[in-house]
Every structure is written in structure tokens, then in C-alpha cells.
């Protein structure tokens, strides 16, 4: 039993130990971790035993189908990933300082954030500094926040979500835009005037854990209407667009997405209470790398040009 804080800076814990433990967690077994790291299985097993002996606890439970992190393992893995992410960022920052035209920036993006702002910003960044590599990862806000905290992401771009439960984060608004009800060009509901007129058609709704879904549910309640019975729940913008073009489905999408696609129709039924404040979520204490700062600068510049198209206002 551990009776005092562990001194992990004594030199006994090595960086290779952190790499081994995170690889085992990600691969689900010692054998697959060894293959992934191009090491012999006994070497990985020995390294794991060294870490467990140093910590005085078991990090994994062995089973017939692999290994599962214990409570101690989950805690250690979280910190091990954060340490590795910080070291990667340190290397990128040094490289960026040595060569201002190099580096990598990883952007987490939410539903439809990639439609206009991000492509324009990436294009401008690459024109300015072609040596910077941009990595884009899509997901929901809840799924991307842990990766931002761990250092796997530099920024999250998209609709700003509440961050009261994450005091280590900060947010920078970029612009605001309305959300519109949309269907394909030529849709039979093109002349509909009320939300009730649209209830006979199939709908595409965001997932329950998204802010947009919660706001849309409030709109239905205010109109004394249930959620559409015939609905698909989706956050993949490519899937949503394909469904809209090939069926009579209806969806609620940001104005920029609708007004830059000639094959989509903005329906007459308004959603005045539903607007998106688009911005970036950043780690509060961790400084951006030079590549990350360049990406943020271009996001801010491109956002200033979008308010007229979006029908909103720059933040």
C-alpha cells in the first residue's frame, strides 16, 4: 500500500516506461504493443514490471483477451500521455523557433466547422507557410476536450460550448451566425410557413449530447410539437448533405453551410432563437506552438470576412 507521495523524478522512471505503458493501453495487449513498438515481447513485459514495481501497484489486469487498465493504470496513463504530448510540443516549438516555416498544428473540429472557415484558414496558412503540417480531427465537443487537455490537439474549432466544468480551458469567439432549416432544392416543403408544416417529413437531428440538439428540442417544445418520429441522428456533414440531396429529409444547419451550397434550399420557417457562436477552445495554461499561433491568426483573419455571408456579426 502506498503511504507517501511517489518521487517520480528520481531518475528511475524513464521516458521509455511512459511509451510502453501507453502503447499497452492503446493496443490492448503486451504482444500487440511489442509489435507496434518493434520490440520483443519479453522486453515490453520487463518494462511493464519495472514501472509497476516502481509505483508499487498493478497498472493492468491480465485476461484471456488482453489487458485492461486498473484504476491506478488509468490515472498513470492519463499523465503519461500528457507528458509525451508536452515533449512532442517542446520538440515542435524548438523546431518552429529554429525554422519559422515548419511545425505541425492539430485542429479538432465540430459539426460543419470545416465547411468554410477552416478550409479558407488552412489555404491561407499553407500559402503563407507551406512547411507547416495541418492535422484535422473531427468529433463532438465532449470527445475532443480530453484530447485537447492531454495535448493531442492544439485547438478545438466550432460552436462554443460551456466550459465551466473545465477550468483549465479558455475560449476565443470568432463570429456568430444563424442556424437555418434546410432541404434540397425543389423540396415539396419549399413553401412551408410553420414548423408544424414540416412534421410530415423525415428529419436529420444532431446527437443528443450536442448543444444544437438541445436548442432544437426547446424550439419544438415552444411550438407544442414533439420531436419528429421519422428522424436520423447524425453529425457527419458529408452524410447529412448526401441525405438532404437524395431524400426529402430536413436538417438544421449553420447559415454558411447553406448559403455556400447552391443545391441546398433555405426553408422559410425561421429559427430566430438558435444561433451559433463560432470560436476556438484553447488550453488555458499551455502556450501554443509557433505553428499553432499561425493557425489561430489565420482563423481570426478569415473569420472577419465571414459575417456578411453568415448574416451574423464578428465576435
mmCIF file with all atom_site columns, N, CA and C in Angstrom, residues 107-110 112-125 134-137 155 157 175 295 298-299 302 306:
data_model
loop_
_atom_site.group_PDB
_atom_site.id
_atom_site.type_symbol
_atom_site.label_atom_id
_atom_site.label_alt_id
_atom_site.label_comp_id
_atom_site.label_asym_id
_atom_site.label_entity_id
_atom_site.label_seq_id
_atom_site.pdbx_PDB_ins_code
_atom_site.Cartn_x
_atom_site.Cartn_y
_atom_site.Cartn_z
_atom_site.occupancy
_atom_site.B_iso_or_equiv
_atom_site.pdbx_formal_charge
_atom_site.auth_seq_id
_atom_site.auth_comp_id
_atom_site.auth_asym_id
_atom_site.auth_atom_id
_atom_site.pdbx_PDB_model_num
ATOM 1  N N  . UNK A 1 107 ? -5.899  20.405 -35.295 1.00 0.00 ? 107 UNK A N  1
ATOM 2  C CA . UNK A 1 107 ? -7.148  21.111 -35.033 1.00 0.00 ? 107 UNK A CA 1
ATOM 3  C C  . UNK A 1 107 ? -8.270  20.097 -34.843 1.00 0.00 ? 107 UNK A C  1
ATOM 4  N N  . UNK A 1 108 ? -8.957  20.170 -33.717 1.00 0.00 ? 108 UNK A N  1
ATOM 5  C CA . UNK A 1 108 ? -10.170 19.390 -33.528 1.00 0.00 ? 108 UNK A CA 1
ATOM 6  C C  . UNK A 1 108 ? -11.347 20.214 -34.012 1.00 0.00 ? 108 UNK A C  1
ATOM 7  N N  . UNK A 1 109 ? -12.238 19.616 -34.781 1.00 0.00 ? 109 UNK A N  1
ATOM 8  C CA . UNK A 1 109 ? -13.324 20.381 -35.364 1.00 0.00 ? 109 UNK A CA 1
ATOM 9  C C  . UNK A 1 109 ? -14.675 19.734 -35.094 1.00 0.00 ? 109 UNK A C  1
ATOM 10 N N  . UNK A 1 110 ? -15.684 20.581 -34.903 1.00 0.00 ? 110 UNK A N  1
ATOM 11 C CA . UNK A 1 110 ? -17.038 20.124 -34.629 1.00 0.00 ? 110 UNK A CA 1
ATOM 12 C C  . UNK A 1 110 ? -17.874 20.150 -35.904 1.00 0.00 ? 110 UNK A C  1
ATOM 13 N N  . UNK A 1 112 ? -19.805 20.870 -39.016 1.00 0.00 ? 112 UNK A N  1
ATOM 14 C CA . UNK A 1 112 ? -19.833 21.930 -40.030 1.00 0.00 ? 112 UNK A CA 1
ATOM 15 C C  . UNK A 1 112 ? -18.785 23.016 -39.835 1.00 0.00 ? 112 UNK A C  1
ATOM 16 N N  . UNK A 1 113 ? -17.939 22.921 -38.819 1.00 0.00 ? 113 UNK A N  1
ATOM 17 C CA . UNK A 1 113 ? -16.903 23.936 -38.673 1.00 0.00 ? 113 UNK A CA 1
ATOM 18 C C  . UNK A 1 113 ? -15.908 23.867 -39.825 1.00 0.00 ? 113 UNK A C  1
ATOM 19 N N  . UNK A 1 114 ? -15.858 22.725 -40.507 1.00 0.00 ? 114 UNK A N  1
ATOM 20 C CA . UNK A 1 114 ? -14.899 22.549 -41.593 1.00 0.00 ? 114 UNK A CA 1
ATOM 21 C C  . UNK A 1 114 ? -15.403 23.101 -42.913 1.00 0.00 ? 114 UNK A C  1
ATOM 22 N N  . UNK A 1 115 ? -16.644 23.544 -42.980 1.00 0.00 ? 115 UNK A N  1
ATOM 23 C CA . UNK A 1 115 ? -17.231 23.867 -44.282 1.00 0.00 ? 115 UNK A CA 1
ATOM 24 C C  . UNK A 1 115 ? -16.602 25.075 -44.954 1.00 0.00 ? 115 UNK A C  1
ATOM 25 N N  . UNK A 1 116 ? -16.440 26.167 -44.229 1.00 0.00 ? 116 UNK A N  1
ATOM 26 C CA . UNK A 1 116 ? -15.933 27.392 -44.841 1.00 0.00 ? 116 UNK A CA 1
ATOM 27 C C  . UNK A 1 116 ? -14.698 27.918 -44.116 1.00 0.00 ? 116 UNK A C  1
ATOM 28 N N  . UNK A 1 117 ? -14.852 28.200 -42.825 1.00 0.00 ? 117 UNK A N  1
ATOM 29 C CA . UNK A 1 117 ? -13.780 28.866 -42.087 1.00 0.00 ? 117 UNK A CA 1
ATOM 30 C C  . UNK A 1 117 ? -12.491 28.059 -42.091 1.00 0.00 ? 117 UNK A C  1
ATOM 31 N N  . UNK A 1 118 ? -12.558 26.778 -41.739 1.00 0.00 ? 118 UNK A N  1
ATOM 32 C CA . UNK A 1 118 ? -11.324 26.001 -41.626 1.00 0.00 ? 118 UNK A CA 1
ATOM 33 C C  . UNK A 1 118 ? -10.625 25.812 -42.971 1.00 0.00 ? 118 UNK A C  1
ATOM 34 N N  . UNK A 1 119 ? -11.329 25.430 -44.051 1.00 0.00 ? 119 UNK A N  1
ATOM 35 C CA . UNK A 1 119 ? -10.625 25.313 -45.343 1.00 0.00 ? 119 UNK A CA 1
ATOM 36 C C  . UNK A 1 119 ? -9.972  26.619 -45.788 1.00 0.00 ? 119 UNK A C  1
ATOM 37 N N  . UNK A 1 120 ? -10.674 27.737 -45.615 1.00 0.00 ? 120 UNK A N  1
ATOM 38 C CA . UNK A 1 120 ? -10.090 29.018 -46.008 1.00 0.00 ? 120 UNK A CA 1
ATOM 39 C C  . UNK A 1 120 ? -8.853  29.335 -45.174 1.00 0.00 ? 120 UNK A C  1
ATOM 40 N N  . UNK A 1 121 ? -8.932  29.039 -43.884 1.00 0.00 ? 121 UNK A N  1
ATOM 41 C CA . UNK A 1 121 ? -7.802  29.335 -42.994 1.00 0.00 ? 121 UNK A CA 1
ATOM 42 C C  . UNK A 1 121 ? -6.607  28.449 -43.311 1.00 0.00 ? 121 UNK A C  1
ATOM 43 N N  . UNK A 1 122 ? -6.868  27.175 -43.585 1.00 0.00 ? 122 UNK A N  1
ATOM 44 C CA . UNK A 1 122 ? -5.777  26.272 -43.936 1.00 0.00 ? 122 UNK A CA 1
ATOM 45 C C  . UNK A 1 122 ? -5.123  26.711 -45.238 1.00 0.00 ? 122 UNK A C  1
ATOM 46 N N  . UNK A 1 123 ? -5.945  27.076 -46.225 1.00 0.00 ? 123 UNK A N  1
ATOM 47 C CA . UNK A 1 123 ? -5.401  27.520 -47.511 1.00 0.00 ? 123 UNK A CA 1
ATOM 48 C C  . UNK A 1 123 ? -4.527  28.759 -47.330 1.00 0.00 ? 123 UNK A C  1
ATOM 49 N N  . UNK A 1 124 ? -4.995  29.693 -46.510 1.00 0.00 ? 124 UNK A N  1
ATOM 50 C CA . UNK A 1 124 ? -4.207  30.908 -46.276 1.00 0.00 ? 124 UNK A CA 1
ATOM 51 C C  . UNK A 1 124 ? -2.915  30.591 -45.530 1.00 0.00 ? 124 UNK A C  1
ATOM 52 N N  . UNK A 1 125 ? -3.008  29.704 -44.550 1.00 0.00 ? 125 UNK A N  1
ATOM 53 C CA . UNK A 1 125 ? -1.814  29.317 -43.795 1.00 0.00 ? 125 UNK A CA 1
ATOM 54 C C  . UNK A 1 125 ? -0.791  28.631 -44.697 1.00 0.00 ? 125 UNK A C  1
ATOM 55 N N  . UNK A 1 134 ? -0.842  20.545 -41.244 1.00 0.00 ? 134 UNK A N  1
ATOM 56 C CA . UNK A 1 134 ? -2.101  20.720 -40.520 1.00 0.00 ? 134 UNK A CA 1
ATOM 57 C C  . UNK A 1 134 ? -2.813  19.381 -40.435 1.00 0.00 ? 134 UNK A C  1
ATOM 58 N N  . UNK A 1 135 ? -3.155  18.957 -39.224 1.00 0.00 ? 135 UNK A N  1
ATOM 59 C CA . UNK A 1 135 ? -3.899  17.717 -38.992 1.00 0.00 ? 135 UNK A CA 1
ATOM 60 C C  . UNK A 1 135 ? -5.276  18.095 -38.460 1.00 0.00 ? 135 UNK A C  1
ATOM 61 N N  . UNK A 1 136 ? -6.340  17.557 -39.076 1.00 0.00 ? 136 UNK A N  1
ATOM 62 C CA . UNK A 1 136 ? -7.712  17.871 -38.675 1.00 0.00 ? 136 UNK A CA 1
ATOM 63 C C  . UNK A 1 136 ? -8.361  16.602 -38.139 1.00 0.00 ? 136 UNK A C  1
ATOM 64 N N  . UNK A 1 137 ? -8.925  16.688 -36.952 1.00 0.00 ? 137 UNK A N  1
ATOM 65 C CA . UNK A 1 137 ? -9.632  15.561 -36.341 1.00 0.00 ? 137 UNK A CA 1
ATOM 66 C C  . UNK A 1 137 ? -11.038 16.019 -35.980 1.00 0.00 ? 137 UNK A C  1
ATOM 67 N N  . UNK A 1 155 ? -5.999  23.140 -30.762 1.00 0.00 ? 155 UNK A N  1
ATOM 68 C CA . UNK A 1 155 ? -7.206  23.941 -30.592 1.00 0.00 ? 155 UNK A CA 1
ATOM 69 C C  . UNK A 1 155 ? -8.424  23.111 -30.988 1.00 0.00 ? 155 UNK A C  1
ATOM 70 N N  . UNK A 1 157 ? -12.039 23.898 -32.897 1.00 0.00 ? 157 UNK A N  1
ATOM 71 C CA . UNK A 1 157 ? -12.749 24.905 -33.665 1.00 0.00 ? 157 UNK A CA 1
ATOM 72 C C  . UNK A 1 157 ? -14.196 24.482 -33.854 1.00 0.00 ? 157 UNK A C  1
ATOM 73 N N  . UNK A 1 175 ? -16.894 34.487 -34.643 1.00 0.00 ? 175 UNK A N  1
ATOM 74 C CA . UNK A 1 175 ? -18.029 35.150 -35.281 1.00 0.00 ? 175 UNK A CA 1
ATOM 75 C C  . UNK A 1 175 ? -19.310 34.425 -34.878 1.00 0.00 ? 175 UNK A C  1
ATOM 76 N N  . UNK A 1 295 ? -1.814  29.246 -37.125 1.00 0.00 ? 295 UNK A N  1
ATOM 77 C CA . UNK A 1 295 ? -3.147  28.755 -37.468 1.00 0.00 ? 295 UNK A CA 1
ATOM 78 C C  . UNK A 1 295 ? -4.221  29.647 -36.844 1.00 0.00 ? 295 UNK A C  1
ATOM 79 N N  . UNK A 1 298 ? -4.644  32.971 -38.685 1.00 0.00 ? 298 UNK A N  1
ATOM 80 C CA . UNK A 1 298 ? -5.390  32.873 -39.938 1.00 0.00 ? 298 UNK A CA 1
ATOM 81 C C  . UNK A 1 298 ? -6.873  32.596 -39.690 1.00 0.00 ? 298 UNK A C  1
ATOM 82 N N  . UNK A 1 299 ? -7.197  31.850 -38.642 1.00 0.00 ? 299 UNK A N  1
ATOM 83 C CA . UNK A 1 299 ? -8.598  31.649 -38.287 1.00 0.00 ? 299 UNK A CA 1
ATOM 84 C C  . UNK A 1 299 ? -9.259  32.990 -37.950 1.00 0.00 ? 299 UNK A C  1
ATOM 85 N N  . UNK A 1 302 ? -9.659  35.096 -41.269 1.00 0.00 ? 302 UNK A N  1
ATOM 86 C CA . UNK A 1 302 ? -10.719 34.621 -42.157 1.00 0.00 ? 302 UNK A CA 1
ATOM 87 C C  . UNK A 1 302 ? -12.096 34.832 -41.540 1.00 0.00 ? 302 UNK A C  1
ATOM 88 N N  . UNK A 1 306 ? -16.352 36.668 -42.781 1.00 0.00 ? 306 UNK A N  1
ATOM 89 C CA . UNK A 1 306 ? -17.492 35.780 -42.913 1.00 0.00 ? 306 UNK A CA 1
ATOM 90 C C  . UNK A 1 306 ? -18.811 36.361 -42.417 1.00 0.00 ? 306 UNK A C  1
#
